[in-house]
Amino acid sequence: MPRVLLFVPLLLFMILAGFLWKGLSIDPRELPSALIDRPFPEFSLASLQQPDRILTKQDFLGQPVIVNVWATWCPSCRQEHEQLLVIDQTGEIPIIGLNYKDERDLALQWLQQLGNPYQFNIFDEQGMLGLDLGVYGAPETYLLDAQGIVRHRYVGVLTAQDWQELKLMIKGWDSVKN
């Protein structure tokens, strides 16, 4: 057997180790989104609280907003909910809820029991708007500028530290405008 063949397992090991190293260095919350710097998708869906009211993108244009994808079946959403209440209490930016693939009655009970940080909630029962957004699961948070352009996507539980970073991003937009 030629001596070169003895190095094949070592070479394969090094290649696999390189892929593992690359995979471990990726932040799972930094999922790519085709929507960054593009308009939020058009939609026409019912309000969670007022089923007769149809909401569209026009309902939140004109100011930066957070669009938070949540559901009652999502344990991480419950964990994140308290931080959303804190953000809402600051009054710094409106939070729009996107209730994703959920049951209306359960979602309404959730908001009644835990508090409602949302200016309004879009009821995406079938998940079509979530599909247009490229939602992997809940929670996900999208930061939109006043023109409805998606500027940032955050996957996972939004923490106080994450909120501080998002605030800096929003303040950066203000300095660009002036």
mmCIF file of N, CA and C in Angstrom, residues 32-169:
data_model
loop_
_atom_site.group_PDB
_atom_site.id
_atom_site.type_symbol
_atom_site.label_atom_id
_atom_site.label_comp_id
_atom_site.label_asym_id
_atom_site.label_seq_id
_atom_site.Cartn_x
_atom_site.Cartn_y
_atom_site.Cartn_z
ATOM 1 N N PRO A 32 -29.706 34.899 7.580
ATOM 2 C CA PRO A 32 -29.821 35.854 6.475
ATOM 3 C C PRO A 32 -31.282 36.082 6.105
ATOM 4 N N SER A 33 -31.577 37.275 5.666
ATOM 5 C CA SER A 33 -32.934 37.593 5.238
ATOM 6 C C SER A 33 -32.858 38.335 3.917
ATOM 7 N N ALA A 34 -33.650 37.874 2.975
ATOM 8 C CA ALA A 34 -33.709 38.538 1.672
ATOM 9 C C ALA A 34 -34.409 39.883 1.772
ATOM 10 N N LEU A 35 -35.065 40.153 2.895
ATOM 11 C CA LEU A 35 -35.838 41.391 3.036
ATOM 12 C C LEU A 35 -35.039 42.574 3.573
ATOM 13 N N ILE A 36 -33.823 42.355 4.045
ATOM 14 C CA ILE A 36 -33.054 43.476 4.580
ATOM 15 C C ILE A 36 -32.885 44.522 3.482
ATOM 16 N N ASP A 37 -33.202 45.774 3.845
ATOM 17 C CA ASP A 37 -33.163 46.931 2.938
ATOM 18 C C ASP A 37 -34.199 46.850 1.822
ATOM 19 N N ARG A 38 -35.242 46.062 2.042
ATOM 20 C CA ARG A 38 -36.345 45.955 1.088
ATOM 21 C C ARG A 38 -37.657 46.249 1.826
ATOM 22 N N PRO A 39 -38.700 46.600 1.098
ATOM 23 C CA PRO A 39 -39.973 46.920 1.745
ATOM 24 C C PRO A 39 -40.597 45.714 2.456
ATOM 25 N N PHE A 40 -41.242 45.998 3.581
ATOM 26 C CA PHE A 40 -42.024 44.986 4.276
ATOM 27 C C PHE A 40 -43.088 44.484 3.303
ATOM 28 N N PRO A 41 -43.381 43.195 3.286
ATOM 29 C CA PRO A 41 -44.351 42.669 2.315
ATOM 30 C C PRO A 41 -45.739 43.290 2.465
ATOM 31 N N GLU A 42 -46.412 43.452 1.347
ATOM 32 C CA GLU A 42 -47.802 43.902 1.371
ATOM 33 C C GLU A 42 -48.659 42.784 1.961
ATOM 34 N N PHE A 43 -49.691 43.166 2.697
ATOM 35 C CA PHE A 43 -50.590 42.175 3.274
ATOM 36 C C PHE A 43 -51.943 42.817 3.536
ATOM 37 N N SER A 44 -52.923 41.994 3.747
ATOM 38 C CA SER A 44 -54.268 42.421 4.109
ATOM 39 C C SER A 44 -54.835 41.326 5.010
ATOM 40 N N LEU A 45 -54.695 41.528 6.330
ATOM 41 C CA LEU A 45 -55.102 40.522 7.306
ATOM 42 C C LEU A 45 -55.922 41.159 8.420
ATOM 43 N N ALA A 46 -56.692 40.341 9.086
ATOM 44 C CA ALA A 46 -57.546 40.824 10.179
ATOM 45 C C ALA A 46 -56.718 41.166 11.411
ATOM 46 N N SER A 47 -57.250 42.079 12.192
ATOM 47 C CA SER A 47 -56.683 42.405 13.487
ATOM 48 C C SER A 47 -57.011 41.264 14.454
ATOM 49 N N LEU A 48 -56.093 40.954 15.344
ATOM 50 C CA LEU A 48 -56.341 39.914 16.342
ATOM 51 C C LEU A 48 -57.496 40.314 17.260
ATOM 52 N N GLN A 49 -57.463 41.551 17.756
ATOM 53 C CA GLN A 49 -58.459 42.005 18.713
ATOM 54 C C GLN A 49 -59.786 42.393 18.057
ATOM 55 N N GLN A 50 -59.742 42.860 16.821
ATOM 56 C CA GLN A 50 -60.941 43.302 16.108
ATOM 57 C C GLN A 50 -61.010 42.569 14.772
ATOM 58 N N PRO A 51 -61.594 41.379 14.745
ATOM 59 C CA PRO A 51 -61.596 40.562 13.522
ATOM 60 C C PRO A 51 -62.217 41.250 12.305
ATOM 61 N N ASP A 52 -63.080 42.240 12.522
ATOM 62 C CA ASP A 52 -63.694 42.942 11.397
ATOM 63 C C ASP A 52 -62.781 44.010 10.808
ATOM 64 N N ARG A 53 -61.730 44.368 11.524
ATOM 65 C CA ARG A 53 -60.791 45.395 11.053
ATOM 66 C C ARG A 53 -59.688 44.726 10.229
ATOM 67 N N ILE A 54 -59.519 45.173 9.002
ATOM 68 C CA ILE A 54 -58.474 44.654 8.126
ATOM 69 C C ILE A 54 -57.261 45.582 8.219
ATOM 70 N N LEU A 55 -56.118 44.992 8.496
ATOM 71 C CA LEU A 55 -54.872 45.745 8.630
ATOM 72 C C LEU A 55 -54.027 45.570 7.375
ATOM 73 N N THR A 56 -53.287 46.619 7.042
ATOM 74 C CA THR A 56 -52.342 46.573 5.932
ATOM 75 C C THR A 56 -51.046 47.245 6.374
ATOM 76 N N LYS A 57 -50.061 47.201 5.516
ATOM 77 C CA LYS A 57 -48.781 47.849 5.800
ATOM 78 C C LYS A 57 -48.959 49.350 6.046
ATOM 79 N N GLN A 58 -49.969 49.936 5.425
ATOM 80 C CA GLN A 58 -50.205 51.379 5.566
ATOM 81 C C GLN A 58 -50.497 51.772 7.020
ATOM 82 N N ASP A 59 -50.937 50.816 7.831
ATOM 83 C CA ASP A 59 -51.280 51.093 9.230
ATOM 84 C C ASP A 59 -50.072 51.422 10.099
ATOM 85 N N PHE A 60 -48.858 51.131 9.634
ATOM 86 C CA PHE A 60 -47.702 51.467 10.468
ATOM 87 C C PHE A 60 -46.611 52.255 9.755
ATOM 88 N N LEU A 61 -46.897 52.761 8.573
ATOM 89 C CA LEU A 61 -45.908 53.600 7.885
ATOM 90 C C LEU A 61 -45.856 54.984 8.529
ATOM 91 N N GLY A 62 -44.738 55.661 8.356
ATOM 92 C CA GLY A 62 -44.601 57.032 8.857
ATOM 93 C C GLY A 62 -43.738 57.151 10.095
ATOM 94 N N GLN A 63 -43.382 56.040 10.698
ATOM 95 C CA GLN A 63 -42.508 56.058 11.873
ATOM 96 C C GLN A 63 -41.812 54.697 11.968
ATOM 97 N N PRO A 64 -40.621 54.659 12.559
ATOM 98 C CA PRO A 64 -39.984 53.356 12.764
ATOM 99 C C PRO A 64 -40.853 52.495 13.682
ATOM 100 N N VAL A 65 -40.901 51.209 13.415
ATOM 101 C CA VAL A 65 -41.657 50.275 14.251
ATOM 102 C C VAL A 65 -40.892 48.966 14.396
ATOM 103 N N ILE A 66 -41.252 48.250 15.443
ATOM 104 C CA ILE A 66 -40.808 46.878 15.635
ATOM 105 C C ILE A 66 -41.982 45.991 15.272
ATOM 106 N N VAL A 67 -41.751 44.991 14.444
ATOM 107 C CA VAL A 67 -42.766 43.969 14.172
ATOM 108 C C VAL A 67 -42.265 42.694 14.828
ATOM 109 N N ASN A 68 -43.030 42.232 15.815
ATOM 110 C CA ASN A 68 -42.638 41.066 16.599
ATOM 111 C C ASN A 68 -43.543 39.881 16.270
ATOM 112 N N VAL A 69 -42.926 38.794 15.793
ATOM 113 C CA VAL A 69 -43.645 37.566 15.462
ATOM 114 C C VAL A 69 -43.731 36.733 16.738
ATOM 115 N N TRP A 70 -44.960 36.388 17.143
ATOM 116 C CA TRP A 70 -45.153 35.644 18.386
ATOM 117 C C TRP A 70 -46.330 34.679 18.258
ATOM 118 N N ALA A 71 -46.406 33.745 19.199
ATOM 119 C CA ALA A 71 -47.512 32.798 19.240
ATOM 120 C C ALA A 71 -47.616 32.214 20.649
ATOM 121 N N THR A 72 -48.803 31.763 21.003
ATOM 122 C CA THR A 72 -49.001 31.178 22.329
ATOM 123 C C THR A 72 -48.335 29.811 22.448
ATOM 124 N N TRP A 73 -48.115 29.128 21.350
ATOM 125 C CA TRP A 73 -47.482 27.810 21.368
ATOM 126 C C TRP A 73 -45.963 27.899 21.503
ATOM 127 N N CYS A 74 -45.445 29.105 21.557
ATOM 128 C CA CYS A 74 -44.003 29.345 21.556
ATOM 129 C C CYS A 74 -43.504 29.663 22.977
ATOM 130 N N PRO A 75 -42.789 28.747 23.634
ATOM 131 C CA PRO A 75 -42.302 29.025 24.989
ATOM 132 C C PRO A 75 -41.299 30.187 25.039
ATOM 133 N N SER A 76 -40.523 30.357 23.990
ATOM 134 C CA SER A 76 -39.563 31.474 23.958
ATOM 135 C C SER A 76 -40.279 32.821 23.888
ATOM 136 N N CYS A 77 -41.466 32.828 23.268
ATOM 137 C CA CYS A 77 -42.239 34.071 23.193
ATOM 138 C C CYS A 77 -42.674 34.523 24.586
ATOM 139 N N ARG A 78 -43.022 33.572 25.428
ATOM 140 C CA ARG A 78 -43.401 33.893 26.810
ATOM 141 C C ARG A 78 -42.193 34.493 27.532
ATOM 142 N N GLN A 79 -41.029 33.913 27.311
ATOM 143 C CA GLN A 79 -39.804 34.418 27.925
ATOM 144 C C GLN A 79 -39.513 35.852 27.455
ATOM 145 N N GLU A 80 -39.748 36.144 26.194
ATOM 146 C CA GLU A 80 -39.457 37.451 25.608
ATOM 147 C C GLU A 80 -40.495 38.509 25.986
ATOM 148 N N HIS A 81 -41.691 38.087 26.336
ATOM 149 C CA HIS A 81 -42.825 38.985 26.504
ATOM 150 C C HIS A 81 -42.566 40.106 27.524
ATOM 151 N N GLU A 82 -41.905 39.776 28.619
ATOM 152 C CA GLU A 82 -41.638 40.799 29.635
ATOM 153 C C GLU A 82 -40.762 41.925 29.085
ATOM 154 N N GLN A 83 -39.776 41.580 28.266
ATOM 155 C CA GLN A 83 -38.919 42.609 27.654
ATOM 156 C C GLN A 83 -39.722 43.487 26.709
ATOM 157 N N LEU A 84 -40.666 42.898 25.991
ATOM 158 C CA LEU A 84 -41.516 43.694 25.103
ATOM 159 C C LEU A 84 -42.373 44.678 25.899
ATOM 160 N N LEU A 85 -42.845 44.251 27.057
ATOM 161 C CA LEU A 85 -43.614 45.160 27.923
ATOM 162 C C LEU A 85 -42.743 46.333 28.377
ATOM 163 N N VAL A 86 -41.490 46.051 28.704
ATOM 164 C CA VAL A 86 -40.554 47.111 29.117
ATOM 165 C C VAL A 86 -40.332 48.088 27.963
ATOM 166 N N ILE A 87 -40.105 47.572 26.770
ATOM 167 C CA ILE A 87 -39.901 48.433 25.603
ATOM 168 C C ILE A 87 -41.129 49.301 25.363
ATOM 169 N N ASP A 88 -42.295 48.696 25.458
ATOM 170 C CA ASP A 88 -43.544 49.437 25.255
ATOM 171 C C ASP A 88 -43.687 50.567 26.271
ATOM 172 N N GLN A 89 -43.325 50.306 27.515
ATOM 173 C CA GLN A 89 -43.458 51.325 28.567
ATOM 174 C C GLN A 89 -42.554 52.525 28.328
ATOM 175 N N THR A 90 -41.446 52.343 27.605
ATOM 176 C CA THR A 90 -40.561 53.480 27.327
ATOM 177 C C THR A 90 -41.199 54.442 26.330
ATOM 178 N N GLY A 91 -42.094 53.928 25.493
ATOM 179 C CA GLY A 91 -42.734 54.772 24.487
ATOM 180 C C GLY A 91 -41.799 55.194 23.362
ATOM 181 N N GLU A 92 -40.635 54.567 23.259
ATOM 182 C CA GLU A 92 -39.642 54.976 22.264
ATOM 183 C C GLU A 92 -39.988 54.549 20.844
ATOM 184 N N ILE A 93 -40.673 53.413 20.714
ATOM 185 C CA ILE A 93 -41.000 52.901 19.389
ATOM 186 C C ILE A 93 -42.227 51.998 19.509
ATOM 187 N N PRO A 94 -43.172 52.120 18.591
ATOM 188 C CA PRO A 94 -44.336 51.223 18.641
ATOM 189 C C PRO A 94 -43.945 49.789 18.294
ATOM 190 N N ILE A 95 -44.621 48.858 18.940
ATOM 191 C CA ILE A 95 -44.420 47.440 18.648
ATOM 192 C C ILE A 95 -45.698 46.920 18.010
ATOM 193 N N ILE A 96 -45.544 46.334 16.833
ATOM 194 C CA ILE A 96 -46.662 45.719 16.122
ATOM 195 C C ILE A 96 -46.514 44.212 16.298
ATOM 196 N N GLY A 97 -47.561 43.554 16.722
ATOM 197 C CA GLY A 97 -47.513 42.108 16.888
ATOM 198 C C GLY A 97 -47.948 41.400 15.622
ATOM 199 N N LEU A 98 -47.297 40.302 15.327
ATOM 200 C CA LEU A 98 -47.719 39.415 14.246
ATOM 201 C C LEU A 98 -47.974 38.061 14.896
ATOM 202 N N ASN A 99 -49.243 37.811 15.213
ATOM 203 C CA ASN A 99 -49.625 36.553 15.851
ATOM 204 C C ASN A 99 -49.625 35.469 14.777
ATOM 205 N N TYR A 100 -48.677 34.545 14.900
ATOM 206 C CA TYR A 100 -48.299 33.627 13.823
ATOM 207 C C TYR A 100 -48.828 32.218 14.059
ATOM 208 N N LYS A 101 -49.666 31.746 13.127
ATOM 209 C CA LYS A 101 -50.186 30.371 13.150
ATOM 210 C C LYS A 101 -50.736 30.001 14.522
ATOM 211 N N ASP A 102 -51.633 30.797 15.008
ATOM 212 C CA ASP A 102 -52.128 30.651 16.365
ATOM 213 C C ASP A 102 -53.651 30.578 16.376
ATOM 214 N N GLU A 103 -54.212 30.365 17.541
ATOM 215 C CA GLU A 103 -55.657 30.386 17.725
ATOM 216 C C GLU A 103 -56.038 31.710 18.372
ATOM 217 N N ARG A 104 -57.017 32.374 17.789
ATOM 218 C CA ARG A 104 -57.408 33.708 18.238
ATOM 219 C C ARG A 104 -57.738 33.746 19.732
ATOM 220 N N ASP A 105 -58.565 32.821 20.208
ATOM 221 C CA ASP A 105 -58.986 32.842 21.619
ATOM 222 C C ASP A 105 -57.802 32.678 22.569
ATOM 223 N N LEU A 106 -56.889 31.769 22.236
ATOM 224 C CA LEU A 106 -55.707 31.572 23.077
ATOM 225 C C LEU A 106 -54.823 32.819 23.083
ATOM 226 N N ALA A 107 -54.670 33.445 21.925
ATOM 227 C CA ALA A 107 -53.842 34.652 21.834
ATOM 228 C C ALA A 107 -54.451 35.798 22.645
ATOM 229 N N LEU A 108 -55.760 35.944 22.580
ATOM 230 C CA LEU A 108 -56.424 37.006 23.349
ATOM 231 C C LEU A 108 -56.283 36.755 24.850
ATOM 232 N N GLN A 109 -56.408 35.495 25.268
ATOM 233 C CA GLN A 109 -56.217 35.149 26.689
ATOM 234 C C GLN A 109 -54.788 35.469 27.131
ATOM 235 N N TRP A 110 -53.837 35.137 26.290
ATOM 236 C CA TRP A 110 -52.417 35.400 26.567
ATOM 237 C C TRP A 110 -52.205 36.890 26.851
ATOM 238 N N LEU A 111 -52.716 37.738 25.953
ATOM 239 C CA LEU A 111 -52.530 39.186 26.105
ATOM 240 C C LEU A 111 -53.239 39.707 27.348
ATOM 241 N N GLN A 112 -54.387 39.138 27.650
ATOM 242 C CA GLN A 112 -55.125 39.566 28.843
ATOM 243 C C GLN A 112 -54.359 39.180 30.113
ATOM 244 N N GLN A 113 -53.778 37.997 30.137
ATOM 245 C CA GLN A 113 -53.069 37.517 31.327
ATOM 246 C C GLN A 113 -51.690 38.140 31.495
ATOM 247 N N LEU A 114 -50.945 38.286 30.397
ATOM 248 C CA LEU A 114 -49.549 38.723 30.478
ATOM 249 C C LEU A 114 -49.335 40.203 30.195
ATOM 250 N N GLY A 115 -50.353 40.871 29.668
ATOM 251 C CA GLY A 115 -50.214 42.267 29.272
ATOM 252 C C GLY A 115 -50.033 42.372 27.770
ATOM 253 N N ASN A 116 -50.346 43.542 27.247
ATOM 254 C CA ASN A 116 -50.307 43.735 25.800
ATOM 255 C C ASN A 116 -49.340 44.859 25.438
ATOM 256 N N PRO A 117 -48.138 44.515 24.957
ATOM 257 C CA PRO A 117 -47.166 45.544 24.580
ATOM 258 C C PRO A 117 -47.369 46.075 23.158
ATOM 259 N N TYR A 118 -48.346 45.529 22.441
ATOM 260 C CA TYR A 118 -48.489 45.821 21.019
ATOM 261 C C TYR A 118 -49.457 46.963 20.756
ATOM 262 N N GLN A 119 -49.084 47.804 19.793
ATOM 263 C CA GLN A 119 -49.991 48.858 19.352
ATOM 264 C C GLN A 119 -51.216 48.205 18.713
ATOM 265 N N PHE A 120 -50.985 47.186 17.915
ATOM 266 C CA PHE A 120 -52.043 46.318 17.392
ATOM 267 C C PHE A 120 -51.401 45.006 16.973
ATOM 268 N N ASN A 121 -52.231 44.000 16.757
ATOM 269 C CA ASN A 121 -51.762 42.677 16.366
ATOM 270 C C ASN A 121 -52.358 42.260 15.045
ATOM 271 N N ILE A 122 -51.500 41.814 14.154
ATOM 272 C CA ILE A 122 -51.925 41.241 12.886
ATOM 273 C C ILE A 122 -52.152 39.746 13.142
ATOM 274 N N PHE A 123 -53.313 39.240 12.773
ATOM 275 C CA PHE A 123 -53.634 37.830 12.994
ATOM 276 C C PHE A 123 -53.314 37.045 11.728
ATOM 277 N N ASP A 124 -52.196 36.339 11.757
ATOM 278 C CA ASP A 124 -51.715 35.568 10.605
ATOM 279 C C ASP A 124 -51.965 34.081 10.867
ATOM 280 N N GLU A 125 -53.232 33.722 10.898
ATOM 281 C CA GLU A 125 -53.640 32.361 11.262
ATOM 282 C C GLU A 125 -53.042 31.306 10.330
ATOM 283 N N GLN A 126 -53.011 31.579 9.036
ATOM 284 C CA GLN A 126 -52.488 30.615 8.067
ATOM 285 C C GLN A 126 -50.972 30.700 7.902
ATOM 286 N N GLY A 127 -50.360 31.770 8.390
ATOM 287 C CA GLY A 127 -48.915 31.921 8.299
ATOM 288 C C GLY A 127 -48.424 32.456 6.964
ATOM 289 N N MET A 128 -49.308 33.028 6.161
ATOM 290 C CA MET A 128 -48.900 33.503 4.835
ATOM 291 C C MET A 128 -47.979 34.735 4.913
ATOM 292 N N LEU A 129 -48.275 35.684 5.806
ATOM 293 C CA LEU A 129 -47.382 36.835 5.957
ATOM 294 C C LEU A 129 -46.041 36.369 6.516
ATOM 295 N N GLY A 130 -46.086 35.450 7.454
ATOM 296 C CA GLY A 130 -44.852 34.872 7.984
ATOM 297 C C GLY A 130 -44.026 34.222 6.887
ATOM 298 N N LEU A 131 -44.692 33.543 5.983
ATOM 299 C CA LEU A 131 -44.012 32.921 4.849
ATOM 300 C C LEU A 131 -43.359 33.990 3.973
ATOM 301 N N ASP A 132 -44.088 35.073 3.704
ATOM 302 C CA ASP A 132 -43.534 36.180 2.906
ATOM 303 C C ASP A 132 -42.326 36.821 3.585
ATOM 304 N N LEU A 133 -42.333 36.837 4.919
ATOM 305 C CA LEU A 133 -41.218 37.408 5.675
ATOM 306 C C LEU A 133 -40.026 36.451 5.755
ATOM 307 N N GLY A 134 -40.272 35.180 5.503
ATOM 308 C CA GLY A 134 -39.211 34.192 5.652
ATOM 309 C C GLY A 134 -39.042 33.753 7.091
ATOM 310 N N VAL A 135 -40.127 33.768 7.858
ATOM 311 C CA VAL A 135 -40.075 33.406 9.270
ATOM 312 C C VAL A 135 -39.688 31.935 9.414
ATOM 313 N N TYR A 136 -38.681 31.684 10.244
ATOM 314 C CA TYR A 136 -38.264 30.323 10.554
ATOM 315 C C TYR A 136 -39.080 29.770 11.710
ATOM 316 N N GLY A 137 -39.499 30.639 12.613
ATOM 317 C CA GLY A 137 -40.247 30.265 13.805
ATOM 318 C C GLY A 137 -40.430 31.490 14.657
ATOM 319 N N ALA A 138 -40.979 31.301 15.810
ATOM 320 C CA ALA A 138 -41.199 32.428 16.698
ATOM 321 C C ALA A 138 -40.309 32.241 17.925
ATOM 322 N N PRO A 139 -39.871 33.320 18.548
ATOM 323 C CA PRO A 139 -40.073 34.707 18.142
ATOM 324 C C PRO A 139 -39.034 35.178 17.128
ATOM 325 N N GLU A 140 -39.474 36.100 16.317
ATOM 326 C CA GLU A 140 -38.605 36.840 15.417
ATOM 327 C C GLU A 140 -39.024 38.297 15.488
ATOM 328 N N THR A 141 -38.071 39.184 15.345
ATOM 329 C CA THR A 141 -38.344 40.611 15.455
ATOM 330 C C THR A 141 -37.737 41.323 14.261
ATOM 331 N N TYR A 142 -38.543 42.166 13.641
ATOM 332 C CA TYR A 142 -38.114 42.950 12.487
ATOM 333 C C TYR A 142 -38.153 44.418 12.868
ATOM 334 N N LEU A 143 -37.109 45.131 12.503
ATOM 335 C CA LEU A 143 -37.039 46.565 12.736
ATOM 336 C C LEU A 143 -37.241 47.253 11.397
ATOM 337 N N LEU A 144 -38.274 48.094 11.329
ATOM 338 C CA LEU A 144 -38.621 48.789 10.094
ATOM 339 C C LEU A 144 -38.404 50.284 10.274
ATOM 340 N N ASP A 145 -37.945 50.943 9.216
ATOM 341 C CA ASP A 145 -37.827 52.401 9.270
ATOM 342 C C ASP A 145 -39.183 53.020 8.937
ATOM 343 N N ALA A 146 -39.255 54.344 8.910
ATOM 344 C CA ALA A 146 -40.525 55.051 8.713
ATOM 345 C C ALA A 146 -41.151 54.798 7.349
ATOM 346 N N GLN A 147 -40.352 54.369 6.387
ATOM 347 C CA GLN A 147 -40.863 54.083 5.050
ATOM 348 C C GLN A 147 -41.298 52.619 4.896
ATOM 349 N N GLY A 148 -41.191 51.840 5.975
ATOM 350 C CA GLY A 148 -41.582 50.436 5.922
ATOM 351 C C GLY A 148 -40.512 49.531 5.336
ATOM 352 N N ILE A 149 -39.272 49.992 5.342
ATOM 353 C CA ILE A 149 -38.154 49.188 4.844
ATOM 354 C C ILE A 149 -37.602 48.357 6.008
ATOM 355 N N VAL A 150 -37.403 47.071 5.781
ATOM 356 C CA VAL A 150 -36.846 46.190 6.810
ATOM 357 C C VAL A 150 -35.359 46.509 6.953
ATOM 358 N N ARG A 151 -34.977 46.970 8.128
ATOM 359 C CA ARG A 151 -33.577 47.346 8.364
ATOM 360 C C ARG A 151 -32.815 46.306 9.171
ATOM 361 N N HIS A 152 -33.548 45.495 9.939
ATOM 362 C CA HIS A 152 -32.865 44.491 10.755
ATOM 363 C C HIS A 152 -33.832 43.367 11.080
ATOM 364 N N ARG A 153 -33.296 42.171 11.165
ATOM 365 C CA ARG A 153 -34.072 40.994 11.558
ATOM 366 C C ARG A 153 -33.349 40.345 12.720
ATOM 367 N N TYR A 154 -34.097 40.077 13.762
ATOM 368 C CA TYR A 154 -33.532 39.433 14.937
ATOM 369 C C TYR A 154 -34.300 38.146 15.189
ATOM 370 N N VAL A 155 -33.597 37.033 15.299
ATOM 371 C CA VAL A 155 -34.210 35.729 15.524
ATOM 372 C C VAL A 155 -33.930 35.306 16.958
ATOM 373 N N GLY A 156 -34.973 34.907 17.658
ATOM 374 C CA GLY A 156 -34.819 34.437 19.034
ATOM 375 C C GLY A 156 -35.356 35.447 20.021
ATOM 376 N N VAL A 157 -35.125 35.159 21.288
ATOM 377 C CA VAL A 157 -35.632 35.991 22.379
ATOM 378 C C VAL A 157 -34.893 37.316 22.414
ATOM 379 N N LEU A 158 -35.638 38.402 22.335
ATOM 380 C CA LEU A 158 -35.073 39.751 22.407
ATOM 381 C C LEU A 158 -34.789 40.078 23.873
ATOM 382 N N THR A 159 -33.534 40.349 24.184
ATOM 383 C CA THR A 159 -33.133 40.650 25.562
ATOM 384 C C THR A 159 -32.944 42.156 25.739
ATOM 385 N N ALA A 160 -32.709 42.578 26.972
ATOM 386 C CA ALA A 160 -32.455 43.992 27.250
ATOM 387 C C ALA A 160 -31.213 44.472 26.496
ATOM 388 N N GLN A 161 -30.181 43.657 26.431
ATOM 389 C CA GLN A 161 -28.967 44.033 25.711
ATOM 390 C C GLN A 161 -29.249 44.177 24.211
ATOM 391 N N ASP A 162 -30.037 43.257 23.666
ATOM 392 C CA ASP A 162 -30.398 43.343 22.247
ATOM 393 C C ASP A 162 -31.170 44.627 21.981
ATOM 394 N N TRP A 163 -32.058 44.990 22.904
ATOM 395 C CA TRP A 163 -32.854 46.207 22.752
ATOM 396 C C TRP A 163 -31.945 47.433 22.727
ATOM 397 N N GLN A 164 -30.911 47.452 23.568
ATOM 398 C CA GLN A 164 -29.975 48.578 23.576
ATOM 399 C C GLN A 164 -29.273 48.702 22.220
ATOM 400 N N GLU A 165 -28.913 47.577 21.635
ATOM 401 C CA GLU A 165 -28.272 47.595 20.313
ATOM 402 C C GLU A 165 -29.232 48.092 19.234
ATOM 403 N N LEU A 166 -30.496 47.673 19.316
ATOM 404 C CA LEU A 166 -31.494 48.140 18.345
ATOM 405 C C LEU A 166 -31.732 49.640 18.484
ATOM 406 N N LYS A 167 -31.737 50.139 19.710
ATOM 407 C CA LYS A 167 -31.923 51.588 19.931
ATOM 408 C C LYS A 167 -30.799 52.377 19.279
ATOM 409 N N LEU A 168 -29.575 51.875 19.381
ATOM 410 C CA LEU A 168 -28.445 52.553 18.734
ATOM 411 C C LEU A 168 -28.629 52.573 17.219
ATOM 412 N N MET A 169 -29.156 51.494 16.683
ATOM 413 C CA MET A 169 -29.409 51.420 15.251
ATOM 414 C C MET A 169 -30.440 52.488 14.844
#
